Amino acid sequence: QVQLVESGGGLVQAGGSLRLSCAASGRTFSRYAMGWFRQAPGKEREFVSAISSGTYYADSVKGRFTISRDNAKNTVYLQMNSLKPEDTAIYYCAASPYIGANYYNPRRYDYWGQGTQVTVSS
């Protein structure tokens, strides 16, 4: 079992930055692929970024967001720069023991955090 707890969300003006953190329980954190997804009101959950053997980004955030992990701290981060109002959503982190090429598919992740709200004002 892996428990995930996100933090770092909040209200920011367009053009600003936030850093989300996702703290994971368990001693095998380094073996898990980690992903960030987001869900805006009335929309489906969508892929944002993932880190496993490499790093992956949705086109909408490429060049603005950076995913990283600190295995010693069992934590994955999402640095979000140049935020836009359309980035407003609840952001979730997720973990999978094996993701392969399906890093963008939420169904491939076994564990989810409770989410953290990100609101970008115009």
Coordinates of N, CA and C in Angstrom, one line a residue:
Q1 N 0.8 -1.2 0.0 CA 0.0 0.0 0.0 C 0.9 1.2 0.0
V2 N 0.4 2.2 -0.7 CA 1.1 3.5 -0.8 C 0.1 4.6 -0.5
Q3 N 0.4 5.4 0.4 CA -0.5 6.6 0.7 C 0.2 7.8 0.2
L4 N -0.6 8.7 -0.4 CA -0.1 9.9 -1.0 C -0.8 11.1 -0.4
V5 N 0.0 12.1 -0.1 CA -0.6 13.4 0.4 C 0.0 14.6 -0.3
E6 N -0.9 15.3 -1.0 CA -0.4 16.5 -1.8 C -0.5 17.7 -0.9
S7 N 0.3 18.7 -1.3 CA 0.3 20.0 -0.6 C 0.9 21.0 -1.6
G8 N 0.7 22.3 -1.2 CA 1.3 23.3 -2.0 C 0.3 24.1 -2.9
G9 N -0.9 23.6 -3.0 CA -1.9 24.4 -3.8 C -2.2 25.7 -3.2
G10 N -3.0 26.5 -4.0 CA -3.4 27.8 -3.5 C -3.9 28.7 -4.6
L11 N -4.0 30.0 -4.2 CA -4.5 31.0 -5.2 C -3.3 31.8 -5.6
V12 N -3.2 32.0 -6.9 CA -2.0 32.7 -7.5 C -2.5 33.5 -8.7
Q13 N -1.9 34.6 -9.0 CA -2.3 35.4 -10.2 C -1.6 34.8 -11.4
A14 N -2.3 35.0 -12.5 CA -1.7 34.6 -13.8 C -0.3 35.1 -13.9
G15 N 0.6 34.1 -14.4 CA 2.0 34.4 -14.6 C 2.8 34.0 -13.3
G16 N 2.1 33.7 -12.3 CA 2.8 33.3 -11.0 C 3.3 31.9 -11.0
S17 N 3.8 31.4 -9.9 CA 4.3 30.1 -9.8 C 3.8 29.4 -8.5
L18 N 3.7 28.1 -8.5 CA 3.5 27.3 -7.3 C 4.3 26.0 -7.5
R19 N 4.6 25.5 -6.3 CA 5.2 24.2 -6.3 C 4.4 23.2 -5.5
L20 N 3.9 22.2 -6.2 CA 3.2 21.1 -5.5 C 4.1 20.0 -5.0
S21 N 3.8 19.5 -3.9 CA 4.5 18.4 -3.3 C 3.6 17.2 -3.1
C22 N 4.1 16.0 -3.2 CA 3.3 14.8 -3.0 C 4.2 13.9 -2.1
A23 N 3.8 13.7 -0.9 CA 4.6 12.9 0.0 C 4.0 11.5 0.1
A24 N 4.9 10.5 -0.1 CA 4.4 9.1 -0.2 C 4.9 8.3 1.0
S25 N 4.0 7.4 1.4 CA 4.5 6.4 2.5 C 5.1 5.2 1.8
G26 N 5.8 4.4 2.6 CA 6.3 3.2 2.0 C 7.8 3.3 1.8
R27 N 8.4 2.1 1.8 CA 9.9 2.0 1.7 C 10.3 1.8 0.2
T28 N 9.4 1.6 -0.7 CA 9.7 1.3 -2.1 C 9.3 2.4 -3.0
F29 N 9.3 3.6 -2.5 CA 8.8 4.7 -3.3 C 9.6 4.8 -4.6
S30 N 10.9 4.6 -4.5 CA 11.8 4.8 -5.7 C 11.4 3.9 -6.8
R31 N 10.7 2.8 -6.6 CA 10.3 1.9 -7.6 C 9.0 2.3 -8.3
Y32 N 8.3 3.3 -7.8 CA 7.1 3.6 -8.4 C 7.2 4.7 -9.4
A33 N 6.5 4.6 -10.5 CA 6.2 5.7 -11.4 C 5.2 6.6 -10.7
M34 N 5.5 7.9 -10.9 CA 4.6 8.9 -10.2 C 4.0 9.8 -11.3
G35 N 2.8 10.2 -11.1 CA 2.1 11.1 -12.1 C 1.4 12.2 -11.4
W36 N 1.2 13.2 -12.1 CA 0.3 14.3 -11.7 C -0.8 14.4 -12.7
F37 N -2.0 14.5 -12.2 CA -3.2 14.7 -13.0 C -4.0 15.9 -12.4
R38 N -4.9 16.4 -13.2 CA -5.7 17.5 -12.7 C -7.2 17.4 -13.3
Q39 N -8.1 17.9 -12.5 CA -9.5 17.9 -12.9 C -10.1 19.2 -12.6
A40 N -10.6 19.9 -13.6 CA -11.3 21.1 -13.5 C -12.8 20.8 -13.4
P41 N -13.6 21.7 -12.8 CA -15.0 21.5 -12.7 C -15.7 21.2 -14.0
G42 N -16.5 20.1 -14.1 CA -17.2 19.7 -15.3 C -16.3 19.0 -16.3
K43 N -15.1 18.8 -16.0 CA -14.2 18.2 -17.0 C -13.7 16.8 -16.4
E44 N -13.2 16.0 -17.4 CA -12.6 14.8 -17.0 C -11.1 15.0 -16.4
R45 N -10.7 14.0 -15.6 CA -9.3 14.1 -15.1 C -8.4 14.0 -16.3
E46 N -7.4 14.9 -16.3 CA -6.4 14.8 -17.4 C -5.0 14.7 -16.9
F47 N -4.2 14.1 -17.8 CA -2.8 13.9 -17.5 C -2.1 15.3 -17.5
V48 N -1.1 15.5 -16.6 CA -0.3 16.7 -16.5 C 1.2 16.3 -16.8
S49 N 1.7 15.4 -15.9 CA 3.1 15.0 -16.0 C 3.3 13.7 -15.3
A50 N 4.4 13.1 -15.6 CA 4.8 11.8 -15.0 C 6.3 11.7 -15.0
I51 N 6.8 10.9 -14.0 CA 8.2 10.6 -13.9 C 8.4 9.1 -13.6
S52 N 9.1 8.5 -14.5 CA 9.5 7.1 -14.2 C 10.9 6.9 -14.7
S53 N 11.1 6.2 -15.9 CA 12.4 6.2 -16.4 C 12.8 7.5 -17.1
G54 N 11.8 8.3 -17.4 CA 12.0 9.6 -18.0 C 10.9 10.5 -17.4
T55 N 10.9 11.7 -17.9 CA 9.8 12.7 -17.5 C 8.9 13.0 -18.7
Y56 N 7.7 13.2 -18.5 CA 6.7 13.3 -19.5 C 5.7 14.4 -19.1
Y57 N 5.3 15.2 -20.2 CA 4.4 16.3 -19.9 C 3.3 16.4 -21.0
A58 N 2.2 16.8 -20.5 CA 1.1 17.2 -21.5 C 1.6 18.4 -22.3
D59 N 1.1 18.5 -23.5 CA 1.5 19.6 -24.4 C 1.1 20.9 -23.7
S60 N 0.0 20.9 -23.0 CA -0.5 22.2 -22.5 C 0.4 22.8 -21.4
V61 N 1.3 21.9 -20.8 CA 2.1 22.4 -19.7 C 3.6 22.4 -20.0
K62 N 3.9 21.8 -21.2 CA 5.3 21.6 -21.5 C 6.0 23.0 -21.6
G63 N 7.2 23.0 -21.0 CA 7.9 24.3 -21.0 C 7.6 25.2 -19.8
R64 N 6.5 24.9 -19.1 CA 6.1 25.7 -17.9 C 6.2 24.9 -16.6
F65 N 5.9 23.6 -16.7 CA 5.9 22.8 -15.5 C 7.1 21.8 -15.5
T66 N 7.6 21.5 -14.3 CA 8.7 20.6 -14.2 C 8.4 19.6 -13.1
I67 N 8.5 18.3 -13.4 CA 8.3 17.3 -12.4 C 9.7 16.8 -11.9
S68 N 9.8 16.5 -10.7 CA 11.0 16.0 -10.1 C 10.6 15.1 -8.9
R69 N 11.6 14.3 -8.4 CA 11.4 13.5 -7.3 C 12.6 13.5 -6.4
D70 N 12.4 13.3 -5.1 CA 13.5 13.1 -4.2 C 13.2 11.8 -3.4
N71 N 13.9 10.7 -3.9 CA 13.6 9.4 -3.3 C 14.0 9.3 -1.8
A72 N 14.9 10.1 -1.4 CA 15.3 10.1 0.0 C 14.2 10.6 0.9
K73 N 13.4 11.5 0.3 CA 12.3 12.1 1.0 C 10.9 11.5 0.7
N74 N 11.0 10.5 -0.2 CA 9.7 9.9 -0.7 C 8.7 11.0 -1.2
T75 N 9.2 11.9 -1.9 CA 8.4 13.0 -2.4 C 8.6 13.3 -3.9
V76 N 7.5 13.6 -4.5 CA 7.5 14.1 -5.9 C 7.0 15.5 -6.0
Y77 N 7.6 16.3 -6.8 CA 7.2 17.7 -6.9 C 6.7 18.0 -8.3
L78 N 5.9 19.1 -8.3 CA 5.5 19.7 -9.6 C 5.7 21.2 -9.5
Q79 N 6.8 21.7 -10.1 CA 7.0 23.1 -10.2 C 6.2 23.7 -11.3
M80 N 5.3 24.6 -11.0 CA 4.5 25.2 -12.0 C 4.8 26.7 -12.2
N81 N 5.3 27.1 -13.3 CA 5.6 28.5 -13.6 C 4.7 29.0 -14.7
S82 N 4.6 30.3 -14.9 CA 3.8 31.0 -15.9 C 2.4 30.4 -15.9
L83 N 1.8 30.4 -14.7 CA 0.5 29.8 -14.6 C -0.5 30.6 -15.3
K84 N -1.5 29.9 -15.9 CA -2.6 30.5 -16.6 C -3.9 30.2 -15.9
P85 N -5.0 31.0 -16.2 CA -6.3 30.7 -15.6 C -6.8 29.3 -15.9
E86 N -6.4 28.8 -17.1 CA -6.9 27.5 -17.5 C -6.1 26.3 -16.8
D87 N -5.1 26.7 -16.0 CA -4.5 25.7 -15.1 C -5.3 25.4 -13.9
T88 N -6.3 26.2 -13.6 CA -7.1 26.1 -12.4 C -7.8 24.7 -12.4
A89 N -7.6 24.0 -11.3 CA -8.1 22.6 -11.2 C -7.7 22.0 -9.8
I90 N -8.2 20.9 -9.5 CA -7.7 20.1 -8.4 C -6.6 19.2 -9.0
Y91 N -5.4 19.3 -8.4 CA -4.3 18.5 -8.8 C -4.1 17.3 -7.9
Y92 N -3.9 16.1 -8.6 CA -3.8 14.9 -7.9 C -2.5 14.2 -8.2
C93 N -1.8 13.6 -7.2 CA -0.7 12.8 -7.6 C -1.1 11.4 -7.5
A94 N -0.4 10.5 -8.2 CA -0.7 9.1 -8.4 C 0.5 8.3 -8.5
A95 N 0.4 7.0 -8.1 CA 1.6 6.1 -8.1 C 1.2 4.8 -8.8
S96 N 2.2 4.3 -9.5 CA 2.0 3.0 -10.1 C 3.3 2.2 -10.1
P97 N 3.2 0.9 -9.7 CA 4.4 0.1 -9.7 C 5.1 -0.1 -11.0
Y98 N 4.2 0.0 -12.1 CA 4.8 -0.1 -13.4 C 3.9 0.7 -14.4
I99 N 4.4 1.5 -15.1 CA 3.6 2.4 -16.0 C 3.9 2.2 -17.5
G100 N 5.1 1.9 -17.8 CA 5.5 1.7 -19.2 C 5.2 3.0 -20.0
A101 N 4.6 2.7 -21.2 CA 4.3 3.8 -22.0 C 2.9 4.4 -21.7
N102 N 2.2 3.9 -20.8 CA 0.9 4.4 -20.5 C 0.8 5.4 -19.4
Y103 N 1.8 6.2 -19.3 CA 2.0 7.2 -18.2 C 0.8 8.2 -18.2
Y104 N 0.2 8.4 -19.3 CA -0.9 9.4 -19.5 C -2.3 8.9 -19.1
N105 N -2.4 7.6 -18.8 CA -3.6 6.9 -18.6 C -3.9 6.8 -17.1
P106 N -4.9 7.5 -16.5 CA -5.1 7.5 -15.1 C -5.5 6.1 -14.6
R107 N -6.0 5.2 -15.5 CA -6.4 3.9 -15.1 C -5.2 3.0 -14.8
R108 N -4.0 3.4 -15.2 CA -2.9 2.6 -14.9 C -2.2 2.9 -13.6
Y109 N -2.8 3.8 -12.9 CA -2.2 4.2 -11.5 C -3.1 3.6 -10.5
D110 N -2.4 3.0 -9.5 CA -3.1 2.2 -8.4 C -3.4 3.1 -7.2
Y111 N -2.6 4.1 -7.0 CA -2.8 4.9 -5.7 C -2.9 6.4 -6.1
W112 N -3.8 7.0 -5.3 CA -4.1 8.4 -5.5 C -4.1 9.2 -4.2
G113 N -3.7 10.4 -4.3 CA -3.8 11.4 -3.2 C -5.2 12.0 -3.2
Q114 N -5.4 12.8 -2.2 CA -6.8 13.4 -2.1 C -6.9 14.7 -2.9
G115 N -5.8 15.2 -3.4 CA -5.9 16.4 -4.3 C -5.6 17.7 -3.6
T116 N -5.1 18.6 -4.3 CA -4.9 20.0 -3.8 C -5.4 21.0 -4.8
Q117 N -6.1 22.0 -4.4 CA -6.7 23.0 -5.3 C -5.7 24.0 -5.7
V118 N -5.7 24.2 -7.0 CA -4.9 25.3 -7.6 C -5.8 26.2 -8.3
T119 N -5.8 27.5 -8.0 CA -6.6 28.5 -8.6 C -5.8 29.6 -9.1
V120 N -5.9 29.9 -10.4 CA -5.1 31.0 -11.0 C -6.1 32.0 -11.5
S121 N -5.9 33.2 -10.9 CA -6.8 34.3 -11.3 C -6.2 35.2 -12.4
S122 N -7.1 35.7 -13.2 CA -6.6 36.5 -14.4 C -6.4 38.0 -14.0

